[in-house]
């Protein structure tokens, strides 16, 4: 008899992720982050954007959204926004939106 407690394979739910499921979850997390930011809940918004990034780490879009959040709300620009913009450029070096995200987080000079 097979013991369920001594299984060596992962449970069925973790063996297969339906196509697009992580992408949809990342999208929804970014929207939740936007909503929380509008409500003034910056730390919760940051966590939602970071969750979106962790669900789609190779997608420049979510890195850009995280950087844009930081700039828009002047929240952790150097600590979080700048690294996110850098990752966006590394993931999509020819993408104008990624380059724009980087320009938005870079410190501005005088004048």
mmCIF file of C-alpha atoms in Angstrom:
data_model
loop_
_atom_site.group_PDB
_atom_site.id
_atom_site.type_symbol
_atom_site.label_atom_id
_atom_site.label_comp_id
_atom_site.label_asym_id
_atom_site.label_seq_id
_atom_site.Cartn_x
_atom_site.Cartn_y
_atom_site.Cartn_z
ATOM 1 C CA UNK A 1 0.000 0.000 0.000
ATOM 2 C CA UNK A 2 1.283 3.474 -0.903
ATOM 3 C CA UNK A 3 1.731 5.840 1.996
ATOM 4 C CA UNK A 4 0.717 9.383 1.201
ATOM 5 C CA UNK A 5 3.050 10.791 3.848
ATOM 6 C CA UNK A 6 6.171 9.213 2.294
ATOM 7 C CA UNK A 7 5.633 10.465 -1.235
ATOM 8 C CA UNK A 8 8.707 11.590 -3.100
ATOM 9 C CA UNK A 9 6.913 13.444 -5.868
ATOM 10 C CA UNK A 10 5.352 16.856 -5.404
ATOM 11 C CA UNK A 11 1.607 17.090 -4.806
ATOM 12 C CA UNK A 12 -0.508 17.225 -7.972
ATOM 13 C CA UNK A 13 -1.282 20.918 -7.589
ATOM 14 C CA UNK A 14 2.395 21.898 -7.758
ATOM 15 C CA UNK A 15 3.348 19.578 -10.631
ATOM 16 C CA UNK A 16 1.429 21.473 -13.269
ATOM 17 C CA UNK A 17 0.754 25.152 -13.609
ATOM 18 C CA UNK A 18 -1.773 25.948 -16.338
ATOM 19 C CA UNK A 19 -0.327 28.085 -19.128
ATOM 20 C CA UNK A 20 -0.756 31.747 -18.436
ATOM 21 C CA UNK A 21 -1.686 31.282 -14.781
ATOM 22 C CA UNK A 22 1.456 32.995 -13.441
ATOM 23 C CA UNK A 23 1.095 35.724 -16.052
ATOM 24 C CA UNK A 24 -2.497 36.437 -14.997
ATOM 25 C CA UNK A 25 -1.501 36.411 -11.330
ATOM 26 C CA UNK A 26 1.315 38.881 -12.026
ATOM 27 C CA UNK A 27 -1.084 41.155 -13.902
ATOM 28 C CA UNK A 28 -3.607 41.049 -11.065
ATOM 29 C CA UNK A 29 -0.919 41.742 -8.459
ATOM 30 C CA UNK A 30 0.207 44.803 -10.390
ATOM 31 C CA UNK A 31 -3.397 46.062 -10.502
ATOM 32 C CA UNK A 32 -3.764 45.416 -6.774
ATOM 33 C CA UNK A 33 -0.562 47.384 -6.227
ATOM 34 C CA UNK A 34 -1.972 50.282 -8.221
ATOM 35 C CA UNK A 35 -5.184 50.264 -6.204
ATOM 36 C CA UNK A 36 -3.359 50.098 -2.877
ATOM 37 C CA UNK A 37 -1.123 52.988 -3.895
ATOM 38 C CA UNK A 38 -4.184 55.103 -4.726
ATOM 39 C CA UNK A 39 -5.445 54.292 -1.240
ATOM 40 C CA UNK A 40 -2.169 55.506 0.270
ATOM 41 C CA UNK A 41 -1.079 52.053 1.422
ATOM 42 C CA UNK A 42 2.426 52.316 -0.012
ATOM 43 C CA UNK A 43 4.076 49.378 1.758
ATOM 44 C CA UNK A 44 1.240 47.050 0.756
ATOM 45 C CA UNK A 45 1.363 48.406 -2.797
ATOM 46 C CA UNK A 46 5.109 47.815 -2.946
ATOM 47 C CA UNK A 47 4.619 44.224 -1.819
ATOM 48 C CA UNK A 48 1.966 43.641 -4.492
ATOM 49 C CA UNK A 49 4.249 44.998 -7.229
ATOM 50 C CA UNK A 50 7.136 42.903 -5.906
ATOM 51 C CA UNK A 51 4.895 39.826 -5.972
ATOM 52 C CA UNK A 52 4.082 40.559 -9.616
ATOM 53 C CA UNK A 53 7.813 40.756 -10.360
ATOM 54 C CA UNK A 54 8.470 37.479 -8.538
ATOM 55 C CA UNK A 55 5.757 35.742 -10.586
ATOM 56 C CA UNK A 56 7.232 36.965 -13.895
ATOM 57 C CA UNK A 57 10.914 37.703 -13.154
ATOM 58 C CA UNK A 58 11.954 37.563 -16.820
ATOM 59 C CA UNK A 59 9.251 39.986 -17.966
ATOM 60 C CA UNK A 60 10.462 43.593 -18.265
ATOM 61 C CA UNK A 61 6.901 44.927 -17.984
ATOM 62 C CA UNK A 62 6.582 44.122 -14.278
ATOM 63 C CA UNK A 63 10.020 45.545 -13.531
ATOM 64 C CA UNK A 64 8.937 48.757 -15.280
ATOM 65 C CA UNK A 65 5.663 48.898 -13.365
ATOM 66 C CA UNK A 66 7.538 48.555 -10.081
ATOM 67 C CA UNK A 67 9.950 51.331 -11.072
ATOM 68 C CA UNK A 68 7.065 53.546 -12.228
ATOM 69 C CA UNK A 69 5.259 53.045 -8.918
ATOM 70 C CA UNK A 70 8.361 54.135 -7.021
ATOM 71 C CA UNK A 71 8.758 57.269 -9.138
ATOM 72 C CA UNK A 72 5.079 58.207 -9.226
ATOM 73 C CA UNK A 73 4.725 58.043 -5.447
ATOM 74 C CA UNK A 74 8.314 59.070 -4.599
ATOM 75 C CA UNK A 75 8.612 55.841 -2.615
ATOM 76 C CA UNK A 76 11.870 53.894 -2.319
ATOM 77 C CA UNK A 77 13.186 55.200 -5.625
ATOM 78 C CA UNK A 78 16.843 54.419 -4.913
ATOM 79 C CA UNK A 79 16.253 51.226 -2.930
ATOM 80 C CA UNK A 80 13.650 49.619 -5.204
ATOM 81 C CA UNK A 81 12.871 51.739 -8.257
ATOM 82 C CA UNK A 82 16.401 52.024 -9.600
ATOM 83 C CA UNK A 83 17.187 48.276 -9.378
ATOM 84 C CA UNK A 84 13.836 47.477 -11.020
ATOM 85 C CA UNK A 85 14.534 49.883 -13.875
ATOM 86 C CA UNK A 86 17.997 48.381 -14.335
ATOM 87 C CA UNK A 87 16.530 44.881 -14.538
ATOM 88 C CA UNK A 88 13.954 46.110 -17.070
ATOM 89 C CA UNK A 89 16.743 47.457 -19.295
ATOM 90 C CA UNK A 90 18.744 44.246 -18.923
ATOM 91 C CA UNK A 91 15.702 42.192 -19.888
ATOM 92 C CA UNK A 92 14.671 44.420 -22.800
ATOM 93 C CA UNK A 93 17.601 46.643 -23.815
ATOM 94 C CA UNK A 94 15.961 47.842 -27.046
ATOM 95 C CA UNK A 95 12.571 48.570 -25.507
ATOM 96 C CA UNK A 96 11.891 52.324 -25.335
ATOM 97 C CA UNK A 97 9.600 51.864 -22.324
ATOM 98 C CA UNK A 98 12.385 50.161 -20.363
ATOM 99 C CA UNK A 99 14.833 52.904 -21.284
ATOM 100 C CA UNK A 100 12.254 55.501 -20.247
ATOM 101 C CA UNK A 101 11.790 53.760 -16.885
ATOM 102 C CA UNK A 102 15.522 54.011 -16.320
ATOM 103 C CA UNK A 103 15.548 57.694 -17.222
ATOM 104 C CA UNK A 104 12.699 58.347 -14.777
ATOM 105 C CA UNK A 105 14.525 56.875 -11.779
ATOM 106 C CA UNK A 106 17.954 58.367 -12.431
ATOM 107 C CA UNK A 107 18.764 61.300 -10.173
ATOM 108 C CA UNK A 108 18.312 64.651 -11.833
ATOM 109 C CA UNK A 109 21.086 67.219 -11.945
ATOM 110 C CA UNK A 110 20.684 70.887 -11.091
ATOM 111 C CA UNK A 111 18.523 73.087 -13.243
#
